[in-house]
Short mmCIF file of N, CA, C and O and ligand atoms in Angstrom, two decimals:
data_model
loop_
_atom_site.label_atom_id
_atom_site.label_comp_id
_atom_site.label_asym_id
_atom_site.label_seq_id
_atom_site.Cartn_x
_atom_site.Cartn_y
_atom_site.Cartn_z
N MET A 268 118.92 89.06 128.06
CA MET A 268 119.60 87.82 127.68
C MET A 268 121.06 87.81 128.13
O MET A 268 121.75 86.82 127.91
N GLY A 269 121.52 88.90 128.71
CA GLY A 269 122.89 88.95 129.16
C GLY A 269 123.90 89.22 128.05
O GLY A 269 125.07 88.93 128.18
N ILE A 270 123.39 89.75 126.93
CA ILE A 270 124.30 90.07 125.82
C ILE A 270 124.43 91.58 125.75
O ILE A 270 123.45 92.30 125.90
N ASP A 271 125.64 92.05 125.56
CA ASP A 271 125.81 93.50 125.48
C ASP A 271 125.02 94.07 124.31
O ASP A 271 125.03 93.52 123.22
N SER A 272 124.36 95.18 124.56
CA SER A 272 123.49 95.74 123.53
C SER A 272 124.25 96.12 122.26
O SER A 272 123.72 96.03 121.16
N TYR A 273 125.53 96.52 122.40
CA TYR A 273 126.26 96.91 121.18
C TYR A 273 126.46 95.72 120.25
O TYR A 273 126.50 95.87 119.03
N LEU A 274 126.54 94.52 120.85
CA LEU A 274 126.69 93.32 120.02
C LEU A 274 125.43 93.06 119.21
O LEU A 274 125.47 92.71 118.04
N ILE A 275 124.28 93.23 119.85
CA ILE A 275 123.01 93.03 119.14
C ILE A 275 122.87 94.06 118.05
O ILE A 275 122.60 93.73 116.90
N SER A 276 123.10 95.32 118.38
CA SER A 276 122.82 96.34 117.39
C SER A 276 123.79 96.31 116.22
O SER A 276 123.47 96.76 115.13
N SER A 277 124.97 95.72 116.40
CA SER A 277 125.89 95.70 115.26
C SER A 277 125.79 94.42 114.43
O SER A 277 126.19 94.40 113.28
N SER A 278 125.23 93.34 114.98
CA SER A 278 125.25 92.09 114.23
C SER A 278 123.89 91.59 113.76
O SER A 278 123.81 90.76 112.87
N VAL A 279 122.82 92.09 114.35
CA VAL A 279 121.50 91.60 113.96
C VAL A 279 120.91 92.53 112.91
O VAL A 279 120.98 93.74 113.06
N ILE A 280 120.34 91.96 111.83
CA ILE A 280 119.74 92.85 110.84
C ILE A 280 118.21 92.86 110.92
O ILE A 280 117.57 93.82 110.55
N ALA A 281 117.63 91.79 111.44
CA ALA A 281 116.18 91.75 111.57
C ALA A 281 115.77 90.71 112.59
O ALA A 281 116.51 89.77 112.86
N VAL A 282 114.59 90.89 113.16
CA VAL A 282 114.06 89.94 114.12
C VAL A 282 112.65 89.58 113.69
O VAL A 282 111.85 90.47 113.41
N MET A 283 112.37 88.29 113.61
CA MET A 283 111.04 87.91 113.20
C MET A 283 110.30 87.22 114.35
O MET A 283 110.85 86.36 115.01
N ALA A 284 109.05 87.64 114.55
CA ALA A 284 108.21 86.98 115.55
C ALA A 284 107.15 86.20 114.80
O ALA A 284 106.69 86.61 113.74
N GLN A 285 106.82 85.05 115.34
CA GLN A 285 105.80 84.23 114.69
C GLN A 285 104.88 83.62 115.74
O GLN A 285 105.33 83.25 116.82
N ARG A 286 103.59 83.55 115.43
CA ARG A 286 102.63 82.86 116.30
C ARG A 286 101.77 82.00 115.40
O ARG A 286 101.47 82.38 114.27
N LEU A 287 101.39 80.84 115.92
CA LEU A 287 100.50 79.97 115.15
C LEU A 287 99.07 80.12 115.64
O LEU A 287 98.82 80.07 116.84
N VAL A 288 98.16 80.31 114.71
CA VAL A 288 96.74 80.32 115.07
C VAL A 288 96.04 79.17 114.36
O VAL A 288 96.49 78.71 113.31
N ARG A 289 94.96 78.70 114.95
CA ARG A 289 94.17 77.65 114.29
C ARG A 289 93.33 78.29 113.19
O ARG A 289 92.82 79.40 113.36
N LYS A 290 93.22 77.58 112.08
CA LYS A 290 92.40 78.06 110.96
C LYS A 290 90.98 77.54 111.07
O LYS A 290 90.77 76.38 111.46
N ILE A 291 90.05 78.36 110.68
CA ILE A 291 88.65 77.95 110.67
C ILE A 291 88.46 76.84 109.64
O ILE A 291 89.00 76.91 108.53
N CYS A 292 87.71 75.82 110.00
CA CYS A 292 87.41 74.72 109.08
C CYS A 292 86.55 75.27 107.93
O CYS A 292 85.49 75.85 108.17
N GLN A 293 87.06 75.14 106.72
CA GLN A 293 86.34 75.71 105.58
C GLN A 293 85.10 74.89 105.19
O GLN A 293 84.26 75.37 104.43
N HIS A 294 84.98 73.69 105.74
CA HIS A 294 83.83 72.85 105.40
C HIS A 294 82.57 73.22 106.19
O HIS A 294 81.47 72.92 105.77
N CYS A 295 82.79 73.83 107.34
CA CYS A 295 81.61 74.19 108.15
C CYS A 295 81.61 75.66 108.54
O CYS A 295 80.89 76.06 109.44
N ALA A 296 82.45 76.47 107.85
CA ALA A 296 82.52 77.90 108.16
C ALA A 296 81.19 78.57 107.85
O ALA A 296 80.58 78.30 106.82
N GLU A 297 80.76 79.42 108.74
CA GLU A 297 79.56 80.22 108.48
C GLU A 297 79.83 81.65 108.90
O GLU A 297 80.71 81.92 109.71
N THR A 298 79.08 82.55 108.29
CA THR A 298 79.25 83.96 108.61
C THR A 298 78.38 84.31 109.79
O THR A 298 77.18 84.01 109.80
N VAL A 299 79.00 84.92 110.79
CA VAL A 299 78.24 85.31 111.98
C VAL A 299 78.58 86.76 112.33
O VAL A 299 79.64 87.25 111.96
N PRO A 300 77.69 87.44 113.03
CA PRO A 300 78.02 88.82 113.42
C PRO A 300 79.10 88.85 114.49
O PRO A 300 79.18 87.94 115.32
N LEU A 301 79.93 89.86 114.44
CA LEU A 301 80.94 90.06 115.50
C LEU A 301 80.19 90.63 116.71
O LEU A 301 79.48 91.61 116.59
N THR A 302 80.35 90.00 117.86
CA THR A 302 79.64 90.48 119.05
C THR A 302 80.37 91.68 119.65
O THR A 302 81.55 91.91 119.38
N GLU A 303 79.65 92.42 120.49
CA GLU A 303 80.23 93.58 121.14
C GLU A 303 81.40 93.16 122.02
O GLU A 303 82.44 93.84 122.08
N LYS A 304 81.24 92.03 122.69
CA LYS A 304 82.29 91.54 123.59
C LYS A 304 83.57 91.21 122.79
O LYS A 304 84.67 91.55 123.23
N GLU A 305 83.40 90.58 121.63
CA GLU A 305 84.56 90.26 120.80
C GLU A 305 85.23 91.53 120.29
O GLU A 305 86.46 91.63 120.27
N ALA A 306 84.42 92.50 119.89
CA ALA A 306 84.97 93.76 119.39
C ALA A 306 85.78 94.44 120.50
O ALA A 306 86.87 94.97 120.27
N ASP A 307 85.25 94.40 121.73
CA ASP A 307 85.95 94.98 122.88
C ASP A 307 87.28 94.29 123.13
O ASP A 307 88.30 94.94 123.33
N LEU A 308 87.25 92.96 123.10
CA LEU A 308 88.46 92.18 123.33
C LEU A 308 89.54 92.52 122.32
O LEU A 308 90.73 92.60 122.65
N LEU A 309 89.13 92.72 121.08
CA LEU A 309 90.09 92.98 120.00
C LEU A 309 90.39 94.47 119.85
O LEU A 309 91.24 94.86 119.06
N LYS A 310 89.67 95.30 120.58
CA LYS A 310 89.79 96.75 120.48
C LYS A 310 89.58 97.23 119.04
O LYS A 310 90.36 98.01 118.49
N ILE A 311 88.52 96.71 118.43
CA ILE A 311 88.14 97.16 117.10
C ILE A 311 86.66 97.54 117.15
O ILE A 311 85.98 97.22 118.13
N SER A 312 86.18 98.23 116.12
CA SER A 312 84.78 98.64 116.15
C SER A 312 83.93 97.64 115.37
O SER A 312 84.38 97.06 114.39
N GLN A 313 82.72 97.44 115.88
CA GLN A 313 81.80 96.52 115.19
C GLN A 313 81.47 97.01 113.79
O GLN A 313 81.20 96.20 112.91
N GLU A 314 81.50 98.34 113.60
CA GLU A 314 81.19 98.87 112.26
C GLU A 314 82.25 98.44 111.24
O GLU A 314 81.92 98.14 110.10
N SER A 315 83.51 98.43 111.67
CA SER A 315 84.55 98.08 110.71
C SER A 315 84.63 96.56 110.47
O SER A 315 85.14 96.11 109.45
N PHE A 316 84.16 95.78 111.42
CA PHE A 316 84.15 94.31 111.30
C PHE A 316 82.77 93.77 111.65
O PHE A 316 82.61 93.11 112.67
N PRO A 317 81.74 94.08 110.86
CA PRO A 317 80.40 93.65 111.27
C PRO A 317 80.23 92.12 111.30
O PRO A 317 79.51 91.60 112.13
N GLU A 318 80.92 91.44 110.40
CA GLU A 318 80.75 89.99 110.32
C GLU A 318 82.10 89.28 110.31
O GLU A 318 83.07 89.79 109.79
N ILE A 319 82.11 88.10 110.91
CA ILE A 319 83.30 87.26 110.88
C ILE A 319 82.87 85.85 110.49
O ILE A 319 81.68 85.58 110.35
N LYS A 320 83.86 84.98 110.31
CA LYS A 320 83.55 83.57 110.03
C LYS A 320 83.82 82.75 111.28
O LYS A 320 84.66 83.11 112.11
N ARG A 321 83.13 81.65 111.36
CA ARG A 321 83.32 80.75 112.48
C ARG A 321 82.90 79.36 112.02
O ARG A 321 81.92 79.21 111.28
N GLY A 322 83.66 78.34 112.42
CA GLY A 322 83.29 76.97 112.06
C GLY A 322 82.27 76.45 113.05
O GLY A 322 82.48 76.56 114.25
N LYS A 323 81.16 75.93 112.53
CA LYS A 323 80.17 75.47 113.51
C LYS A 323 80.44 74.04 113.95
O LYS A 323 79.81 73.55 114.88
N GLY A 324 81.41 73.38 113.31
CA GLY A 324 81.76 72.01 113.70
C GLY A 324 81.16 71.00 112.74
O GLY A 324 79.99 71.08 112.40
N CYS A 325 82.00 70.09 112.24
CA CYS A 325 81.52 69.06 111.33
C CYS A 325 82.41 67.82 111.49
O CYS A 325 83.33 67.82 112.30
N GLU A 326 82.12 66.80 110.70
CA GLU A 326 82.90 65.56 110.81
C GLU A 326 84.37 65.80 110.48
O GLU A 326 85.26 65.25 111.11
N ARG A 327 84.61 66.63 109.47
CA ARG A 327 86.00 66.83 109.01
C ARG A 327 86.89 67.51 110.05
O ARG A 327 88.09 67.37 110.01
N CYS A 328 86.30 68.29 110.94
CA CYS A 328 87.12 68.98 111.94
C CYS A 328 86.86 68.43 113.33
O CYS A 328 87.19 69.08 114.32
N ALA A 329 86.27 67.25 113.40
CA ALA A 329 85.96 66.62 114.69
C ALA A 329 85.16 67.57 115.58
O ALA A 329 85.37 67.64 116.80
N ASN A 330 84.27 68.32 114.95
CA ASN A 330 83.38 69.26 115.65
C ASN A 330 84.09 70.36 116.42
O ASN A 330 83.52 70.92 117.36
N THR A 331 85.32 70.67 116.03
CA THR A 331 86.03 71.75 116.72
C THR A 331 85.81 73.09 116.01
O THR A 331 85.98 74.15 116.61
N GLY A 332 85.45 73.04 114.72
CA GLY A 332 85.31 74.28 113.96
C GLY A 332 86.64 74.77 113.41
O GLY A 332 86.70 75.78 112.72
N TYR A 333 87.71 74.06 113.73
CA TYR A 333 89.05 74.44 113.25
C TYR A 333 89.70 73.29 112.50
O TYR A 333 89.49 72.13 112.82
N ARG A 334 90.48 73.66 111.51
CA ARG A 334 91.21 72.65 110.76
C ARG A 334 92.49 73.28 110.20
O ARG A 334 92.43 74.19 109.39
N GLY A 335 93.64 72.82 110.66
CA GLY A 335 94.91 73.36 110.20
C GLY A 335 95.35 74.58 111.00
O GLY A 335 94.61 75.10 111.82
N ARG A 336 96.58 74.99 110.74
CA ARG A 336 97.15 76.14 111.42
C ARG A 336 97.80 77.10 110.43
O ARG A 336 98.13 76.71 109.32
N LEU A 337 97.96 78.31 110.89
CA LEU A 337 98.54 79.34 110.03
C LEU A 337 99.49 80.21 110.86
O LEU A 337 99.18 80.51 112.01
N GLY A 338 100.60 80.59 110.27
CA GLY A 338 101.55 81.45 110.98
C GLY A 338 101.21 82.92 110.79
O GLY A 338 100.86 83.34 109.70
N LEU A 339 101.31 83.68 111.87
CA LEU A 339 101.21 85.14 111.80
C LEU A 339 102.63 85.65 112.01
O LEU A 339 103.37 85.09 112.81
N TYR A 340 102.99 86.69 111.28
CA TYR A 340 104.37 87.15 111.35
C TYR A 340 104.51 88.62 111.64
O TYR A 340 103.64 89.42 111.30
N GLU A 341 105.63 88.93 112.24
CA GLU A 341 105.99 90.33 112.47
C GLU A 341 107.49 90.40 112.20
O GLU A 341 108.26 89.67 112.81
N LEU A 342 107.88 91.23 111.26
CA LEU A 342 109.29 91.33 110.92
C LEU A 342 109.82 92.70 111.31
O LEU A 342 109.40 93.72 110.78
N LEU A 343 110.73 92.69 112.27
CA LEU A 343 111.32 93.93 112.74
C LEU A 343 112.69 94.09 112.09
O LEU A 343 113.59 93.27 112.30
N ILE A 344 112.82 95.12 111.28
CA ILE A 344 114.11 95.37 110.63
C ILE A 344 114.86 96.43 111.44
O ILE A 344 114.29 97.47 111.78
N LEU A 345 116.10 96.11 111.78
CA LEU A 345 116.86 97.03 112.62
C LEU A 345 117.45 98.17 111.79
O LEU A 345 118.53 98.06 111.22
N SER A 346 116.70 99.25 111.73
CA SER A 346 117.16 100.45 111.02
C SER A 346 118.23 101.15 111.85
O SER A 346 118.46 100.80 113.01
N ASP A 347 118.87 102.15 111.27
CA ASP A 347 119.87 102.92 112.01
C ASP A 347 119.28 103.53 113.27
O ASP A 347 119.90 103.55 114.33
N GLU A 348 118.04 104.04 113.13
CA GLU A 348 117.37 104.65 114.28
C GLU A 348 117.19 103.63 115.41
O GLU A 348 117.41 103.92 116.58
N ILE A 349 116.73 102.44 115.03
CA ILE A 349 116.49 101.39 116.04
C ILE A 349 117.81 100.94 116.67
O ILE A 349 117.90 100.74 117.88
N ARG A 350 118.84 100.84 115.85
CA ARG A 350 120.16 100.50 116.41
C ARG A 350 120.60 101.55 117.43
O ARG A 350 121.18 101.24 118.46
N HIS A 351 120.28 102.78 117.10
CA HIS A 351 120.65 103.87 118.01
C HIS A 351 119.91 103.73 119.34
O HIS A 351 120.48 103.90 120.41
N ILE A 352 118.61 103.40 119.26
CA ILE A 352 117.79 103.23 120.48
C ILE A 352 118.36 102.07 121.33
O ILE A 352 118.53 102.20 122.55
N ILE A 353 118.69 100.98 120.66
CA ILE A 353 119.25 99.82 121.38
C ILE A 353 120.59 100.21 122.01
O ILE A 353 120.85 99.95 123.18
N GLY A 354 121.41 100.85 121.21
CA GLY A 354 122.74 101.22 121.67
C GLY A 354 122.74 102.16 122.86
O GLY A 354 123.64 102.15 123.70
N SER A 355 121.67 102.97 122.94
CA SER A 355 121.62 103.91 124.06
C SER A 355 120.75 103.38 125.20
O SER A 355 120.26 104.14 126.03
N GLY A 356 120.54 102.06 125.17
CA GLY A 356 119.84 101.43 126.30
C GLY A 356 118.34 101.57 126.30
O GLY A 356 117.69 101.43 127.33
N GLY A 357 117.75 101.82 125.13
CA GLY A 357 116.30 101.97 125.03
C GLY A 357 115.59 100.66 125.33
O GLY A 357 116.15 99.58 125.17
N ASP A 358 114.33 100.76 125.78
CA ASP A 358 113.60 99.53 126.10
C ASP A 358 112.74 99.07 124.93
O ASP A 358 112.67 99.73 123.88
N ALA A 359 112.08 97.94 125.13
CA ALA A 359 111.30 97.32 124.06
C ALA A 359 110.19 98.24 123.54
O ALA A 359 109.90 98.25 122.34
N ASN A 360 109.59 99.00 124.44
CA ASN A 360 108.51 99.89 124.01
C ASN A 360 109.02 100.99 123.07
O ASN A 360 108.35 101.35 122.10
N GLN A 361 110.20 101.52 123.37
CA GLN A 361 110.77 102.56 122.50
C GLN A 361 111.12 101.99 121.13
O GLN A 361 110.92 102.63 120.10
N ILE A 362 111.65 100.77 121.15
CA ILE A 362 112.02 100.12 119.89
C ILE A 362 110.76 99.87 119.05
O ILE A 362 110.71 100.16 117.86
N ARG A 363 109.72 99.36 119.73
CA ARG A 363 108.46 99.09 119.04
C ARG A 363 107.86 100.36 118.45
O ARG A 363 107.41 100.38 117.30
N ALA A 364 107.85 101.43 119.24
CA ALA A 364 107.25 102.68 118.78
C ALA A 364 107.97 103.18 117.51
O ALA A 364 107.34 103.60 116.55
N GLN A 365 109.30 103.09 117.53
CA GLN A 365 110.07 103.52 116.36
C GLN A 365 109.78 102.62 115.16
O GLN A 365 109.61 103.08 114.03
N ALA A 366 109.71 101.30 115.41
CA ALA A 366 109.47 100.35 114.33
C ALA A 366 108.11 100.59 113.69
O ALA A 366 107.96 100.55 112.46
N VAL A 367 107.11 100.87 114.52
CA VAL A 367 105.76 101.13 113.98
C VAL A 367 105.81 102.40 113.13
O VAL A 367 105.21 102.46 112.04
N LYS A 368 106.56 103.40 113.59
CA LYS A 368 106.71 104.64 112.84
C LYS A 368 107.33 104.36 111.46
O LYS A 368 107.02 104.99 110.47
N GLU A 369 108.21 103.36 111.43
CA GLU A 369 108.87 103.01 110.16
C GLU A 369 108.07 102.01 109.33
O GLU A 369 108.55 101.51 108.32
N GLY A 370 106.86 101.70 109.79
CA GLY A 370 105.99 100.85 108.97
C GLY A 370 105.92 99.40 109.36
O GLY A 370 105.42 98.57 108.60
N LEU A 371 106.39 99.06 110.57
CA LEU A 371 106.30 97.67 111.02
C LEU A 371 104.84 97.25 111.08
O LEU A 371 104.00 97.94 111.66
N LYS A 372 104.54 96.13 110.45
CA LYS A 372 103.19 95.57 110.56
C LYS A 372 103.21 94.64 111.76
O LYS A 372 103.82 93.58 111.73
N ILE A 373 102.59 95.07 112.84
CA ILE A 373 102.67 94.26 114.06
C ILE A 373 101.76 93.04 113.95
O ILE A 373 100.84 93.00 113.14
N LEU A 374 102.06 92.05 114.81
CA LEU A 374 101.33 90.79 114.79
C LEU A 374 99.82 90.98 114.83
O LEU A 374 99.08 90.32 114.11
N ARG A 375 99.38 91.88 115.69
CA ARG A 375 97.94 92.07 115.83
C ARG A 375 97.32 92.52 114.51
O ARG A 375 96.23 92.10 114.15
N GLN A 376 98.03 93.37 113.77
CA GLN A 376 97.49 93.82 112.48
C GLN A 376 97.41 92.67 111.49
O GLN A 376 96.43 92.53 110.77
N ASP A 377 98.45 91.86 111.46
CA ASP A 377 98.46 90.70 110.58
C ASP A 377 97.29 89.79 110.96
O ASP A 377 96.57 89.27 110.10
N ALA A 378 97.08 89.63 112.27
CA ALA A 378 96.01 88.78 112.77
C ALA A 378 94.63 89.31 112.35
O ALA A 378 93.76 88.56 111.92
N LEU A 379 94.47 90.63 112.44
CA LEU A 379 93.17 91.22 112.08
C LEU A 379 92.88 91.05 110.59
O LEU A 379 91.74 90.88 110.19
N GLU A 380 93.94 91.08 109.78
CA GLU A 380 93.74 90.83 108.35
C GLU A 380 93.22 89.40 108.14
O GLU A 380 92.36 89.16 107.30
N LYS A 381 93.76 88.47 108.92
CA LYS A 381 93.32 87.08 108.80
C LYS A 381 91.89 86.90 109.31
O LYS A 381 91.14 86.06 108.84
N LEU A 382 91.50 87.72 110.27
CA LEU A 382 90.12 87.70 110.76
C LEU A 382 89.19 88.21 109.65
O LEU A 382 88.17 87.61 109.35
N TYR A 383 89.61 89.32 109.06
CA TYR A 383 88.83 89.95 108.00
C TYR A 383 88.66 89.01 106.81
O TYR A 383 87.61 88.96 106.17
N GLN A 384 89.70 88.22 106.53
CA GLN A 384 89.65 87.27 105.42
C GLN A 384 88.90 85.99 105.77
O GLN A 384 88.79 85.08 104.94
N GLY A 385 88.42 85.89 107.00
CA GLY A 385 87.65 84.70 107.40
C GLY A 385 88.52 83.48 107.64
O GLY A 385 88.05 82.34 107.53
N ILE A 386 89.78 83.71 107.99
CA ILE A 386 90.70 82.58 108.17
C ILE A 386 90.77 82.12 109.62
O ILE A 386 90.92 80.95 109.91
N THR A 387 90.66 83.09 110.55
CA THR A 387 90.71 82.69 111.96
C THR A 387 89.70 83.49 112.77
O THR A 387 88.97 84.32 112.24
N THR A 388 89.64 83.19 114.07
CA THR A 388 88.59 83.75 114.93
C THR A 388 89.16 84.74 115.96
O THR A 388 90.35 84.73 116.24
N PRO A 389 88.28 85.56 116.56
CA PRO A 389 88.73 86.48 117.61
C PRO A 389 89.44 85.76 118.76
O PRO A 389 90.45 86.25 119.26
N GLU A 390 88.93 84.60 119.17
CA GLU A 390 89.56 83.88 120.30
C GLU A 390 91.00 83.54 120.00
O GLU A 390 91.87 83.65 120.86
N GLU A 391 91.27 83.10 118.77
CA GLU A 391 92.63 82.74 118.40
C GLU A 391 93.54 83.96 118.42
O GLU A 391 94.69 83.89 118.85
N ILE A 392 93.03 85.08 117.95
CA ILE A 392 93.82 86.30 117.91
C ILE A 392 94.16 86.79 119.31
O ILE A 392 95.30 87.13 119.61
N VAL A 393 93.16 86.77 120.18
CA VAL A 393 93.38 87.21 121.55
C VAL A 393 94.37 86.26 122.25
O VAL A 393 95.21 86.68 123.04
N ARG A 394 94.30 84.99 121.90
CA ARG A 394 95.18 84.01 122.54
C ARG A 394 96.65 84.25 122.20
O ARG A 394 97.52 84.08 123.05
N VAL A 395 96.94 84.66 120.96
CA VAL A 395 98.35 84.73 120.56
C VAL A 395 98.95 86.12 120.38
O VAL A 395 100.14 86.25 120.21
N THR A 396 98.13 87.15 120.39
CA THR A 396 98.69 88.50 120.21
C THR A 396 98.21 89.43 121.31
O THR A 396 97.21 89.15 121.97
N ARG A 397 98.90 90.53 121.48
CA ARG A 397 98.44 91.51 122.45
C ARG A 397 97.92 92.73 121.72
O ARG A 397 98.27 92.98 120.57
N ALA A 398 97.11 93.48 122.42
CA ALA A 398 96.53 94.67 121.81
C ALA A 398 97.61 95.71 121.55
O ALA A 398 98.65 95.68 122.18
N VAL A 399 97.33 96.60 120.63
CA VAL A 399 98.30 97.63 120.24
C VAL A 399 98.48 98.63 121.38
O VAL A 399 97.52 99.04 121.97
ZN1 ZN X 578 84.30 71.59 110.13
#
């Protein structure tokens, strides 16, 4: 961004990332098995996610199977360690690795929780988040 890293590390306390996913229409949601291809795309095992929800399409959702949107969030708190990484010219991957070590719940994890709760679909997750 053309900003000196010392300015970022001394003035920013947290960074939040947000993505919007479409929510499954609750009027036509049905339980379906997670396919092998979907499990591969999400890099999860079919055993841990045997079933997901999916809207089959109805009048209320104009046959899209989706109705409404939901935000997925990732909150990165700039700890002393992370400030140190930024200050010494560390890259995004180093910052992320440290943040995960400190308990950062990354977007993909938040997304998978929403999948597990039957709120959104694998396609939506793959569209807005990247694999770990
Ligand atoms: Zn519907």
